[in-house]
């Protein structure tokens, strides 16, 4: 990206955001967006490991048909804990709160986010919500599933529903604070010359995500609040025995929770756009189509909640409309995949670790997206509703694709965040192990679901055992693959080679400052004079320097 300033760097010997202060207070009271991103990274990694441990326990229990490792009520609490932690404390905040926080100001040429104190407050709110969830574990757990369907959650469950709901209610404000900050920053703090259609596609993805968060999260908060009101005060809202309507809960819950899938996947799509251009050294094919398709997904995502309710008793006409809308939302996703593929076509692809994660994302996202169309078809959905087919589908999208993109992004921007390079061989190994482990885990579950195995059961007929065992073995491989980066990335902090400002020869303002970046990002305000992915001009410029 061309800028008019002669240098955006401070001298390498000067302090960076990691070294300007070392006290615990300087971290806990920081308003530097980069340090807050690191705080989020540590917190989210903790909850990812906790949610992953719960997943491992679930799969070990399902290795045999009998319920012999844990009791069925413990099993119910375990899959609820797994769902709550992974959805609300890892998948939703993972890319926006860590990489979005770190990168948006750097990518648009700003010194920080628009509201630095609000940014710090969002992390504290996240931690407070997390503490409530950990308190639930101490108090014996909750057994409603992460969907909290009424009237079971509001009337009949004897577990810690209120405290769990309170934790989710609180953490929702963390997402809202972050989304407000991103929107205000992107609107008001772009560098001179950084027009909307010169924004990196990662920024477009987070902008669309922020809109979904602001419009959808309050609905979930109100829904959870109503569950609490009915449970505590016996007001008839969702319980038919009290004059309420349980379908009202499903409408409200899925109005948020389906767009929540796009809160997870839109930032991932932004990551993939960045990585594909960087590792093909090509201009992205169809920049505007990709940018606008992010906004289309954000809009259409609010219109398809009813496809979760095909068997709930809603009318056949409503089901027909939601089915058509579900197919419509696939169009902008397909546009992205087509444009990424066209960018790869005849590209000089460099198969570094981030690129392998990107290719893994494409494979898992396509499988997850196509099986989503099966579930958007009423007749098929009725057959596989609440089976492992659904579990496999949403794990391919929400966990497989999202986590692939998250890890690809971590590996891509780790040199910028830490100033150090990691062991490339270990990085490649982890990407391959995760891809193999994930497919073994969840392809088997597609077959289980098609055969009729329902979800959320601790025991099952022996005819399903082989597929469950394959899935459990896949989970063990997957778990090893997920833990591996934790070791070699930490090792790189002490033994890694210095990364330099731009180890991947990528375009973007963030690659024009030191690694790690200085506290205020830029020595001078950059003035942007070209598009985001002008790789042909960049390569010509680099070749010119080489010949001189």
Short mmCIF file of C-alpha atoms in Angstrom, two decimals:
data_model
loop_
_atom_site.label_atom_id
_atom_site.label_comp_id
_atom_site.label_asym_id
_atom_site.label_seq_id
_atom_site.Cartn_x
_atom_site.Cartn_y
_atom_site.Cartn_z
CA UNK A 1 0.00 0.00 0.00
CA UNK A 2 1.56 3.27 -1.10
CA UNK A 3 1.72 6.12 1.42
CA UNK A 4 2.97 9.65 1.03
CA UNK A 5 4.92 9.69 4.30
CA UNK A 6 8.60 8.74 3.81
CA UNK A 7 8.51 6.30 6.74
CA UNK A 8 5.81 5.05 9.06
CA UNK A 9 8.33 3.42 11.36
CA UNK A 10 9.86 4.59 14.54
CA UNK A 11 13.52 3.51 14.79
CA UNK A 12 13.76 -0.22 15.51
CA UNK A 13 15.70 0.41 18.71
CA UNK A 14 12.83 2.39 20.19
CA UNK A 15 10.27 0.83 22.50
CA UNK A 16 7.31 -1.18 21.26
CA UNK A 17 3.92 -1.89 22.78
CA UNK A 18 5.29 -4.93 24.61
CA UNK A 19 8.31 -3.23 26.18
CA UNK A 20 7.25 0.34 26.98
CA UNK A 21 6.17 -0.75 30.48
CA UNK A 22 6.43 -4.06 32.32
CA UNK A 23 4.30 -3.76 35.47
CA UNK A 24 1.10 -5.74 35.94
CA UNK A 25 -0.73 -2.44 36.41
CA UNK A 26 0.46 -1.24 32.99
CA UNK A 27 -1.29 -4.26 31.47
CA UNK A 28 -4.47 -4.33 33.56
CA UNK A 29 -5.13 -0.60 33.09
CA UNK A 30 -3.87 -0.29 29.55
CA UNK A 31 -5.91 1.47 26.89
CA UNK A 32 -3.58 0.39 24.07
CA UNK A 33 -5.68 -1.67 21.64
CA UNK A 34 -2.75 -4.02 21.03
CA UNK A 35 -2.29 -4.88 24.70
CA UNK A 36 -6.05 -5.35 25.14
CA UNK A 37 -5.92 -7.75 22.19
CA UNK A 38 -3.24 -9.76 24.02
CA UNK A 39 -5.38 -9.81 27.18
CA UNK A 40 -8.24 -11.18 25.09
CA UNK A 41 -5.94 -13.71 23.45
CA UNK A 42 -4.91 -15.13 26.83
CA UNK A 43 -8.49 -15.20 28.17
CA UNK A 44 -9.99 -16.75 25.07
CA UNK A 45 -7.28 -19.40 24.93
CA UNK A 46 -8.13 -20.38 28.52
CA UNK A 47 -11.82 -20.80 27.70
CA UNK A 48 -10.99 -22.67 24.47
CA UNK A 49 -8.98 -25.21 26.47
CA UNK A 50 -11.80 -25.52 29.01
CA UNK A 51 -14.44 -26.01 26.31
CA UNK A 52 -12.16 -28.46 24.51
CA UNK A 53 -11.69 -30.49 27.68
CA UNK A 54 -15.48 -30.77 28.01
CA UNK A 55 -15.69 -31.91 24.36
CA UNK A 56 -13.07 -34.59 25.01
CA UNK A 57 -15.04 -35.88 28.00
CA UNK A 58 -18.20 -36.06 25.87
CA UNK A 59 -16.46 -38.04 23.16
CA UNK A 60 -14.80 -40.42 25.65
CA UNK A 61 -18.20 -41.12 27.18
CA UNK A 62 -19.57 -41.94 23.73
CA UNK A 63 -16.76 -44.40 22.94
CA UNK A 64 -18.97 -47.20 24.29
CA UNK A 65 -22.76 -47.55 23.91
CA UNK A 66 -23.39 -47.67 27.64
CA UNK A 67 -23.28 -44.62 29.86
CA UNK A 68 -20.29 -45.88 31.86
CA UNK A 69 -17.79 -43.03 32.17
CA UNK A 70 -20.14 -40.36 33.58
CA UNK A 71 -23.75 -40.43 34.67
CA UNK A 72 -26.36 -39.14 32.18
CA UNK A 73 -27.05 -36.00 34.21
CA UNK A 74 -23.31 -35.24 34.29
CA UNK A 75 -23.20 -35.84 30.55
CA UNK A 76 -26.02 -33.31 30.08
CA UNK A 77 -24.12 -30.74 32.13
CA UNK A 78 -20.90 -31.43 30.24
CA UNK A 79 -22.35 -30.81 26.77
CA UNK A 80 -24.10 -27.70 28.08
CA UNK A 81 -20.84 -26.36 29.51
CA UNK A 82 -19.06 -27.20 26.25
CA UNK A 83 -21.67 -25.36 24.16
CA UNK A 84 -21.91 -22.28 26.37
CA UNK A 85 -18.14 -21.81 26.63
CA UNK A 86 -17.33 -22.50 23.00
CA UNK A 87 -20.13 -20.35 21.54
CA UNK A 88 -20.15 -17.34 23.87
CA UNK A 89 -16.59 -17.28 25.25
CA UNK A 90 -14.50 -18.51 22.31
CA UNK A 91 -16.12 -18.61 18.87
CA UNK A 92 -17.98 -15.28 18.97
CA UNK A 93 -15.18 -13.12 20.43
CA UNK A 94 -12.18 -15.03 19.02
CA UNK A 95 -11.30 -13.09 15.87
CA UNK A 96 -13.01 -9.73 16.58
CA UNK A 97 -11.74 -9.31 20.14
CA UNK A 98 -8.17 -10.47 19.52
CA UNK A 99 -7.18 -9.85 15.91
CA UNK A 100 -9.79 -7.16 15.27
CA UNK A 101 -8.64 -5.24 18.32
CA UNK A 102 -5.00 -5.59 17.34
CA UNK A 103 -5.33 -4.88 13.64
CA UNK A 104 -8.14 -2.46 12.82
CA UNK A 105 -6.30 0.72 13.91
CA UNK A 106 -3.10 -0.49 12.23
CA UNK A 107 -4.93 -1.41 9.02
CA UNK A 108 -6.73 1.92 8.65
CA UNK A 109 -3.85 4.13 9.77
CA UNK A 110 -5.17 5.13 13.22
CA UNK A 111 -3.32 5.37 16.53
CA UNK A 112 -5.99 3.48 18.50
CA UNK A 113 -9.68 2.61 18.53
CA UNK A 114 -12.20 5.42 18.92
CA UNK A 115 -13.01 4.62 22.57
CA UNK A 116 -9.94 3.11 24.27
CA UNK A 117 -11.49 3.02 27.76
CA UNK A 118 -14.62 1.34 26.44
CA UNK A 119 -12.31 -1.19 24.81
CA UNK A 120 -10.67 -2.00 28.14
CA UNK A 121 -14.11 -2.14 29.79
CA UNK A 122 -15.22 -4.72 27.22
CA UNK A 123 -12.41 -7.04 28.36
CA UNK A 124 -13.32 -6.66 32.02
CA UNK A 125 -16.97 -7.35 31.20
CA UNK A 126 -15.88 -10.45 29.28
CA UNK A 127 -13.88 -11.67 32.28
CA UNK A 128 -16.80 -10.97 34.63
CA UNK A 129 -19.14 -13.01 32.42
CA UNK A 130 -16.56 -15.77 32.33
CA UNK A 131 -16.31 -15.84 36.12
CA UNK A 132 -20.07 -16.41 36.36
CA UNK A 133 -19.70 -19.36 34.02
CA UNK A 134 -16.88 -20.81 36.11
CA UNK A 135 -19.06 -20.31 39.19
CA UNK A 136 -21.68 -22.49 37.52
CA UNK A 137 -19.14 -25.31 37.34
CA UNK A 138 -18.46 -24.96 41.06
CA UNK A 139 -22.18 -24.95 41.83
CA UNK A 140 -22.79 -28.23 39.99
CA UNK A 141 -23.39 -27.14 36.40
CA UNK A 142 -26.41 -26.55 34.19
CA UNK A 143 -28.17 -29.14 32.01
CA UNK A 144 -30.35 -27.22 29.54
CA UNK A 145 -27.99 -27.26 26.57
CA UNK A 146 -26.64 -23.98 25.22
CA UNK A 147 -30.03 -23.37 23.55
CA UNK A 148 -31.90 -22.98 26.91
CA UNK A 149 -35.17 -24.19 25.41
CA UNK A 150 -38.24 -23.34 27.47
CA UNK A 151 -40.22 -24.37 29.44
CA UNK A 152 -37.49 -26.76 30.64
CA UNK A 153 -35.01 -23.96 31.36
CA UNK A 154 -37.58 -21.59 32.86
CA UNK A 155 -39.52 -24.12 34.93
CA UNK A 156 -38.27 -27.68 35.29
CA UNK A 157 -34.46 -27.68 35.40
CA UNK A 158 -33.01 -27.85 38.90
CA UNK A 159 -29.55 -26.68 37.88
CA UNK A 160 -27.83 -23.27 37.84
CA UNK A 161 -29.81 -21.75 34.96
CA UNK A 162 -29.99 -18.22 36.35
CA UNK A 163 -26.25 -17.84 36.97
CA UNK A 164 -25.39 -19.28 33.56
CA UNK A 165 -27.88 -16.96 31.88
CA UNK A 166 -26.46 -14.04 33.85
CA UNK A 167 -22.95 -14.87 32.61
CA UNK A 168 -24.15 -14.91 28.99
CA UNK A 169 -26.17 -11.72 29.55
CA UNK A 170 -23.05 -9.95 30.84
CA UNK A 171 -20.69 -11.18 28.16
CA UNK A 172 -23.11 -9.92 25.51
CA UNK A 173 -22.28 -6.36 26.58
CA UNK A 174 -18.61 -7.08 25.92
CA UNK A 175 -19.45 -7.89 22.30
CA UNK A 176 -21.63 -4.79 21.99
CA UNK A 177 -18.87 -2.52 23.37
CA UNK A 178 -16.39 -3.97 20.89
CA UNK A 179 -18.80 -3.61 17.96
CA UNK A 180 -19.56 0.04 18.80
CA UNK A 181 -15.84 0.75 18.94
CA UNK A 182 -15.15 -0.90 15.59
CA UNK A 183 -17.96 0.93 13.78
CA UNK A 184 -17.01 4.32 15.22
CA UNK A 185 -13.33 3.75 14.44
CA UNK A 186 -13.90 2.64 10.86
CA UNK A 187 -16.24 5.57 10.19
CA UNK A 188 -14.20 8.34 11.77
CA UNK A 189 -10.51 7.41 12.07
CA UNK A 190 -9.45 6.18 8.64
CA UNK A 191 -6.19 7.69 7.37
CA UNK A 192 -6.37 10.31 4.59
CA UNK A 193 -6.93 8.51 1.31
CA UNK A 194 -8.27 5.35 2.97
CA UNK A 195 -11.65 5.35 1.21
CA UNK A 196 -14.27 2.67 1.84
CA UNK A 197 -13.19 0.69 -1.21
CA UNK A 198 -9.53 0.85 -0.22
CA UNK A 199 -10.27 -0.82 3.11
CA UNK A 200 -8.75 -4.27 3.62
CA UNK A 201 -11.43 -6.95 3.31
CA UNK A 202 -10.70 -8.03 6.88
CA UNK A 203 -11.99 -4.61 7.99
CA UNK A 204 -15.09 -5.04 5.81
CA UNK A 205 -15.73 -8.40 7.46
CA UNK A 206 -15.48 -6.94 10.96
CA UNK A 207 -17.65 -3.98 10.00
CA UNK A 208 -20.45 -6.30 8.85
CA UNK A 209 -19.95 -8.43 11.97
CA UNK A 210 -20.28 -5.38 14.22
CA UNK A 211 -23.61 -4.48 12.68
CA UNK A 212 -24.93 -8.00 13.31
CA UNK A 213 -23.71 -7.86 16.92
CA UNK A 214 -25.36 -4.53 17.65
CA UNK A 215 -28.68 -5.51 16.08
CA UNK A 216 -28.83 -9.10 17.33
CA UNK A 217 -27.21 -9.27 20.76
CA UNK A 218 -29.81 -7.12 22.57
CA UNK A 219 -32.51 -9.57 21.42
CA UNK A 220 -30.65 -12.46 23.06
CA UNK A 221 -30.13 -10.39 26.21
CA UNK A 222 -33.85 -9.63 26.47
CA UNK A 223 -34.73 -13.27 25.80
CA UNK A 224 -32.45 -14.48 28.59
CA UNK A 225 -33.85 -11.81 30.87
CA UNK A 226 -37.39 -13.05 30.18
CA UNK A 227 -36.33 -16.62 30.99
CA UNK A 228 -35.05 -15.35 34.33
CA UNK A 229 -38.23 -13.40 35.00
CA UNK A 230 -40.40 -16.45 34.34
CA UNK A 231 -38.16 -18.74 36.40
CA UNK A 232 -37.91 -16.40 39.39
CA UNK A 233 -41.33 -14.71 39.46
CA UNK A 234 -43.52 -17.23 37.59
CA UNK A 235 -44.72 -14.69 35.03
CA UNK A 236 -46.28 -16.53 32.08
CA UNK A 237 -44.04 -15.75 29.09
CA UNK A 238 -42.85 -19.05 27.64
CA UNK A 239 -44.49 -21.73 29.81
CA UNK A 240 -47.92 -22.82 28.46
CA UNK A 241 -48.98 -23.81 31.97
CA UNK A 242 -48.63 -20.14 32.95
CA UNK A 243 -50.23 -18.81 29.79
CA UNK A 244 -46.98 -18.36 27.87
CA UNK A 245 -45.82 -19.61 24.46
CA UNK A 246 -42.65 -21.76 24.17
CA UNK A 247 -42.40 -21.01 20.45
CA UNK A 248 -41.94 -17.33 21.30
CA UNK A 249 -38.67 -18.31 22.96
CA UNK A 250 -37.51 -20.18 19.87
CA UNK A 251 -38.33 -17.21 17.62
CA UNK A 252 -36.40 -14.80 19.85
CA UNK A 253 -33.50 -17.17 20.48
CA UNK A 254 -32.91 -18.07 16.83
CA UNK A 255 -33.41 -14.48 15.68
CA UNK A 256 -30.06 -13.89 17.42
CA UNK A 257 -28.47 -17.30 17.32
CA UNK A 258 -28.60 -17.84 13.58
CA UNK A 259 -26.97 -14.46 12.84
CA UNK A 260 -24.49 -15.44 15.57
CA UNK A 261 -23.16 -17.97 13.08
CA UNK A 262 -22.30 -15.04 10.82
CA UNK A 263 -20.71 -13.23 13.77
CA UNK A 264 -18.32 -16.17 13.80
CA UNK A 265 -17.84 -16.71 10.08
CA UNK A 266 -17.74 -13.16 8.65
CA UNK A 267 -14.46 -12.27 10.41
CA UNK A 268 -13.08 -15.63 9.24
CA UNK A 269 -13.97 -14.73 5.67
CA UNK A 270 -12.11 -11.44 6.10
CA UNK A 271 -9.05 -13.34 7.31
CA UNK A 272 -9.18 -15.69 4.35
CA UNK A 273 -9.30 -12.79 1.88
CA UNK A 274 -6.14 -11.33 3.43
CA UNK A 275 -4.25 -14.62 3.51
CA UNK A 276 -5.11 -15.68 -0.04
CA UNK A 277 -3.87 -12.40 -1.50
CA UNK A 278 -0.71 -12.44 0.61
CA UNK A 279 0.28 -16.01 -0.25
CA UNK A 280 -0.56 -15.75 -3.94
CA UNK A 281 0.90 -12.23 -4.21
CA UNK A 282 -2.09 -11.34 -6.39
CA UNK A 283 -4.77 -8.68 -6.44
CA UNK A 284 -7.97 -10.17 -4.99
CA UNK A 285 -10.46 -11.16 -7.68
CA UNK A 286 -13.71 -9.18 -7.29
CA UNK A 287 -12.84 -6.92 -4.36
CA UNK A 288 -16.17 -5.08 -4.37
CA UNK A 289 -18.18 -8.27 -4.75
CA UNK A 290 -16.47 -9.77 -1.69
CA UNK A 291 -16.91 -6.59 0.35
CA UNK A 292 -20.59 -6.17 -0.54
CA UNK A 293 -21.32 -9.88 -0.09
CA UNK A 294 -20.24 -9.48 3.55
CA UNK A 295 -22.94 -6.85 3.97
CA UNK A 296 -25.46 -9.06 2.13
CA UNK A 297 -24.73 -11.97 4.47
CA UNK A 298 -25.18 -9.68 7.47
CA UNK A 299 -28.60 -8.56 6.16
CA UNK A 300 -29.94 -11.91 4.97
CA UNK A 301 -28.68 -13.62 8.13
CA UNK A 302 -31.48 -11.91 10.07
CA UNK A 303 -34.19 -13.39 7.82
CA UNK A 304 -33.57 -17.13 8.11
CA UNK A 305 -34.09 -17.96 11.80
CA UNK A 306 -37.25 -19.93 11.02
CA UNK A 307 -35.30 -22.74 9.33
CA UNK A 308 -34.41 -23.92 12.84
CA UNK A 309 -38.13 -24.41 13.50
CA UNK A 310 -39.35 -26.57 10.61
CA UNK A 311 -40.61 -29.20 13.08
CA UNK A 312 -41.84 -26.78 15.74
CA UNK A 313 -45.34 -26.43 14.37
CA UNK A 314 -44.90 -23.27 12.32
CA UNK A 315 -47.05 -23.20 9.19
CA UNK A 316 -45.92 -24.86 5.97
CA UNK A 317 -46.02 -21.47 4.26
CA UNK A 318 -43.65 -19.96 6.82
CA UNK A 319 -41.39 -22.97 6.36
CA UNK A 320 -41.43 -22.45 2.59
CA UNK A 321 -40.43 -18.78 2.93
CA UNK A 322 -37.63 -19.55 5.38
CA UNK A 323 -36.40 -22.35 3.11
CA UNK A 324 -36.16 -19.97 0.14
CA UNK A 325 -34.41 -17.32 2.23
CA UNK A 326 -31.93 -19.93 3.45
CA UNK A 327 -31.00 -20.71 -0.14
CA UNK A 328 -30.66 -16.98 -0.85
CA UNK A 329 -28.11 -16.48 1.93
CA UNK A 330 -25.93 -19.10 0.25
CA UNK A 331 -25.46 -16.84 -2.78
CA UNK A 332 -23.14 -14.21 -1.23
CA UNK A 333 -21.18 -17.01 0.45
CA UNK A 334 -20.78 -18.69 -2.93
CA UNK A 335 -19.63 -15.38 -4.43
CA UNK A 336 -16.81 -15.26 -1.90
CA UNK A 337 -15.73 -18.83 -2.55
CA UNK A 338 -15.78 -18.22 -6.30
CA UNK A 339 -13.65 -15.08 -5.98
CA UNK A 340 -11.15 -16.75 -3.64
CA UNK A 341 -10.85 -19.64 -6.09
CA UNK A 342 -10.37 -17.24 -8.99
CA UNK A 343 -7.62 -15.48 -7.03
CA UNK A 344 -5.87 -18.80 -6.42
CA UNK A 345 -6.19 -19.79 -10.08
CA UNK A 346 -2.77 -19.52 -11.75
CA UNK A 347 -1.46 -17.79 -8.63
CA UNK A 348 2.07 -18.29 -7.38
CA UNK A 349 0.89 -20.00 -4.21
CA UNK A 350 3.25 -20.18 -1.25
CA UNK A 351 2.27 -23.09 0.99
CA UNK A 352 3.30 -21.55 4.30
CA UNK A 353 1.45 -22.41 7.52
CA UNK A 354 -1.19 -19.62 7.28
CA UNK A 355 -1.97 -20.67 3.70
CA UNK A 356 -2.47 -24.30 4.73
CA UNK A 357 -4.97 -23.15 7.36
CA UNK A 358 -6.69 -21.09 4.65
CA UNK A 359 -7.02 -24.09 2.34
CA UNK A 360 -8.33 -26.07 5.32
CA UNK A 361 -10.91 -23.35 5.90
CA UNK A 362 -12.08 -23.57 2.30
CA UNK A 363 -12.54 -27.33 2.48
CA UNK A 364 -14.44 -27.30 5.76
CA UNK A 365 -16.52 -24.24 4.87
CA UNK A 366 -17.67 -25.74 1.58
CA UNK A 367 -18.75 -28.99 3.27
CA UNK A 368 -20.49 -27.09 6.06
CA UNK A 369 -22.16 -24.69 3.65
CA UNK A 370 -23.48 -27.37 1.30
CA UNK A 371 -24.86 -29.48 4.15
CA UNK A 372 -26.54 -26.29 5.39
CA UNK A 373 -28.52 -26.30 2.15
CA UNK A 374 -29.66 -29.85 2.95
CA UNK A 375 -30.96 -28.58 6.29
CA UNK A 376 -32.61 -25.63 4.58
CA UNK A 377 -34.67 -28.10 2.57
CA UNK A 378 -37.76 -28.85 4.63
CA UNK A 379 -38.14 -32.51 3.73
CA UNK A 380 -34.50 -33.36 4.52
CA UNK A 381 -34.48 -31.27 7.68
CA UNK A 382 -37.49 -33.15 9.09
CA UNK A 383 -35.59 -36.42 8.62
CA UNK A 384 -32.33 -35.34 10.26
CA UNK A 385 -33.65 -32.75 12.73
CA UNK A 386 -31.88 -32.91 16.12
CA UNK A 387 -29.59 -35.69 14.94
CA UNK A 388 -25.82 -35.81 14.66
CA UNK A 389 -26.17 -34.59 11.08
CA UNK A 390 -27.01 -31.15 12.49
CA UNK A 391 -24.16 -31.41 15.01
CA UNK A 392 -21.69 -32.20 12.23
CA UNK A 393 -23.02 -29.41 10.00
CA UNK A 394 -22.70 -26.60 12.51
CA UNK A 395 -19.35 -27.85 13.75
CA UNK A 396 -17.98 -27.73 10.20
CA UNK A 397 -19.00 -24.07 9.94
CA UNK A 398 -18.79 -22.71 13.48
CA UNK A 399 -15.83 -24.68 14.79
CA UNK A 400 -13.94 -26.17 11.86
CA UNK A 401 -13.95 -23.25 9.44
CA UNK A 402 -13.88 -20.52 12.09
CA UNK A 403 -11.05 -22.07 14.08
CA UNK A 404 -9.07 -22.79 10.90
CA UNK A 405 -9.33 -19.11 9.99
CA UNK A 406 -8.55 -18.03 13.56
CA UNK A 407 -5.39 -20.14 13.69
CA UNK A 408 -4.44 -19.07 10.17
CA UNK A 409 -4.75 -15.46 11.29
CA UNK A 410 -2.76 -16.08 14.46
CA UNK A 411 0.04 -17.67 12.42
CA UNK A 412 -0.08 -14.90 9.81
CA UNK A 413 0.02 -11.95 12.22
CA UNK A 414 2.01 -13.65 15.04
CA UNK A 415 5.30 -12.19 13.70
CA UNK A 416 3.68 -8.75 13.81
CA UNK A 417 2.27 -9.26 17.30
CA UNK A 418 5.38 -10.82 18.86
CA UNK A 419 8.23 -9.73 16.59
CA UNK A 420 9.35 -13.37 16.34
CA UNK A 421 9.03 -16.17 13.77
CA UNK A 422 7.78 -19.59 14.82
CA UNK A 423 8.97 -23.03 13.71
CA UNK A 424 7.48 -23.47 10.23
CA UNK A 425 7.66 -27.27 10.26
CA UNK A 426 5.63 -27.48 13.45
CA UNK A 427 3.16 -25.00 12.00
CA UNK A 428 2.63 -27.09 8.87
CA UNK A 429 2.29 -30.24 10.98
CA UNK A 430 -0.37 -28.68 13.21
CA UNK A 431 -2.45 -27.47 10.24
CA UNK A 432 -2.44 -30.96 8.66
CA UNK A 433 -3.18 -32.75 11.96
CA UNK A 434 -6.12 -30.45 12.70
CA UNK A 435 -7.59 -30.94 9.22
CA UNK A 436 -7.31 -34.73 9.41
CA UNK A 437 -8.60 -34.89 13.00
CA UNK A 438 -11.53 -32.61 12.31
CA UNK A 439 -12.73 -34.53 9.28
CA UNK A 440 -12.43 -37.88 11.06
CA UNK A 441 -14.42 -36.50 13.99
CA UNK A 442 -17.29 -34.95 12.14
CA UNK A 443 -17.65 -36.81 8.84
CA UNK A 444 -18.49 -39.84 10.97
CA UNK A 445 -21.18 -37.78 12.68
CA UNK A 446 -22.84 -36.98 9.34
CA UNK A 447 -23.30 -40.72 8.86
CA UNK A 448 -24.52 -41.17 12.43
CA UNK A 449 -27.11 -38.46 11.93
CA UNK A 450 -28.30 -39.84 8.63
CA UNK A 451 -28.70 -43.25 10.31
CA UNK A 452 -30.92 -41.60 12.93
CA UNK A 453 -28.66 -41.13 15.95
CA UNK A 454 -30.16 -38.24 17.98
CA UNK A 455 -27.94 -35.65 19.63
CA UNK A 456 -27.55 -35.16 23.39
CA UNK A 457 -27.86 -38.84 24.42
CA UNK A 458 -25.28 -40.44 26.72
CA UNK A 459 -26.06 -43.99 25.56
CA UNK A 460 -27.00 -45.45 22.18
CA UNK A 461 -27.64 -48.74 20.32
CA UNK A 462 -24.54 -50.83 19.49
CA UNK A 463 -25.07 -50.40 15.74
CA UNK A 464 -23.75 -46.83 16.10
CA UNK A 465 -20.61 -47.75 18.03
CA UNK A 466 -18.12 -47.91 15.13
CA UNK A 467 -18.95 -44.39 13.96
CA UNK A 468 -18.84 -43.02 17.50
CA UNK A 469 -15.43 -44.63 18.05
CA UNK A 470 -14.07 -43.15 14.82
CA UNK A 471 -15.39 -39.77 15.92
CA UNK A 472 -13.74 -40.11 19.34
CA UNK A 473 -10.38 -41.09 17.80
CA UNK A 474 -10.69 -38.07 15.52
CA UNK A 475 -11.30 -35.86 18.56
CA UNK A 476 -8.08 -37.04 20.18
CA UNK A 477 -6.12 -36.24 16.99
CA UNK A 478 -7.89 -32.90 16.73
CA UNK A 479 -7.14 -32.04 20.35
CA UNK A 480 -3.44 -32.76 19.83
CA UNK A 481 -3.44 -30.56 16.74
CA UNK A 482 -5.11 -27.69 18.61
CA UNK A 483 -2.70 -27.83 21.55
CA UNK A 484 0.45 -28.06 19.41
CA UNK A 485 0.56 -24.35 18.37
CA UNK A 486 0.38 -23.35 22.02
CA UNK A 487 3.86 -24.81 22.57
CA UNK A 488 5.75 -23.69 19.48
CA UNK A 489 4.24 -20.19 19.50
CA UNK A 490 5.26 -19.74 23.14
CA UNK A 491 8.67 -21.17 22.32
CA UNK A 492 9.08 -18.63 19.54
CA UNK A 493 8.83 -15.80 22.09
CA UNK A 494 12.14 -16.95 23.57
CA UNK A 495 13.95 -18.69 20.71
CA UNK A 496 12.27 -17.42 17.54
CA UNK A 497 14.17 -15.52 14.86
CA UNK A 498 13.40 -11.77 14.58
CA UNK A 499 10.54 -11.32 12.14
CA UNK A 500 11.26 -7.90 10.72
CA UNK A 501 8.47 -5.53 9.64
CA UNK A 502 7.14 -7.66 6.74
CA UNK A 503 8.22 -11.32 6.75
CA UNK A 504 5.50 -12.39 4.26
CA UNK A 505 6.02 -9.48 1.82
CA UNK A 506 2.35 -8.66 2.29
CA UNK A 507 0.46 -5.48 1.48
CA UNK A 508 -1.18 -3.36 4.17
CA UNK A 509 -0.34 -0.55 6.55
CA UNK A 510 0.24 -2.97 9.43
CA UNK A 511 3.23 -4.40 7.55
CA UNK A 512 4.85 -0.97 7.18
CA UNK A 513 5.57 -0.52 10.88
CA UNK A 514 8.00 -2.35 13.12
CA UNK A 515 7.31 -5.78 14.57
CA UNK A 516 6.12 -5.51 17.30
CA UNK A 517 4.49 -2.14 16.56
CA UNK A 518 5.30 0.97 18.62
CA UNK A 519 2.78 2.09 21.28
CA UNK A 520 1.11 4.66 19.00
CA UNK A 521 1.42 2.62 15.82
CA UNK A 522 2.72 5.23 13.37
CA UNK A 523 5.46 7.84 13.58
CA UNK A 524 3.45 9.92 11.09
CA UNK A 525 -0.11 9.75 9.89
CA UNK A 526 -0.07 7.74 6.64
CA UNK A 527 -1.71 9.05 3.48
CA UNK A 528 -3.02 6.21 1.34
CA UNK A 529 -2.77 6.62 -2.42
CA UNK A 530 -3.63 3.19 -3.85
CA UNK A 531 -5.97 0.20 -3.49
CA UNK A 532 -5.59 -2.41 -0.76
CA UNK A 533 -4.08 -5.25 -2.78
CA UNK A 534 -1.84 -3.66 -5.42
CA UNK A 535 0.50 -6.65 -5.51
CA UNK A 536 1.58 -6.27 -9.18
CA UNK A 537 2.81 -2.73 -8.48
CA UNK A 538 4.39 -3.92 -5.21
CA UNK A 539 6.28 -6.75 -6.92
CA UNK A 540 7.47 -4.38 -9.68
CA UNK A 541 8.69 -1.98 -7.02
CA UNK A 542 10.51 -4.77 -5.18
CA UNK A 543 12.08 -5.98 -8.44
CA UNK A 544 13.25 -2.45 -9.17
CA UNK A 545 14.94 -2.26 -5.78
CA UNK A 546 16.60 -5.60 -6.41
CA UNK A 547 18.02 -4.55 -9.77
CA UNK A 548 19.45 -1.39 -8.23
#
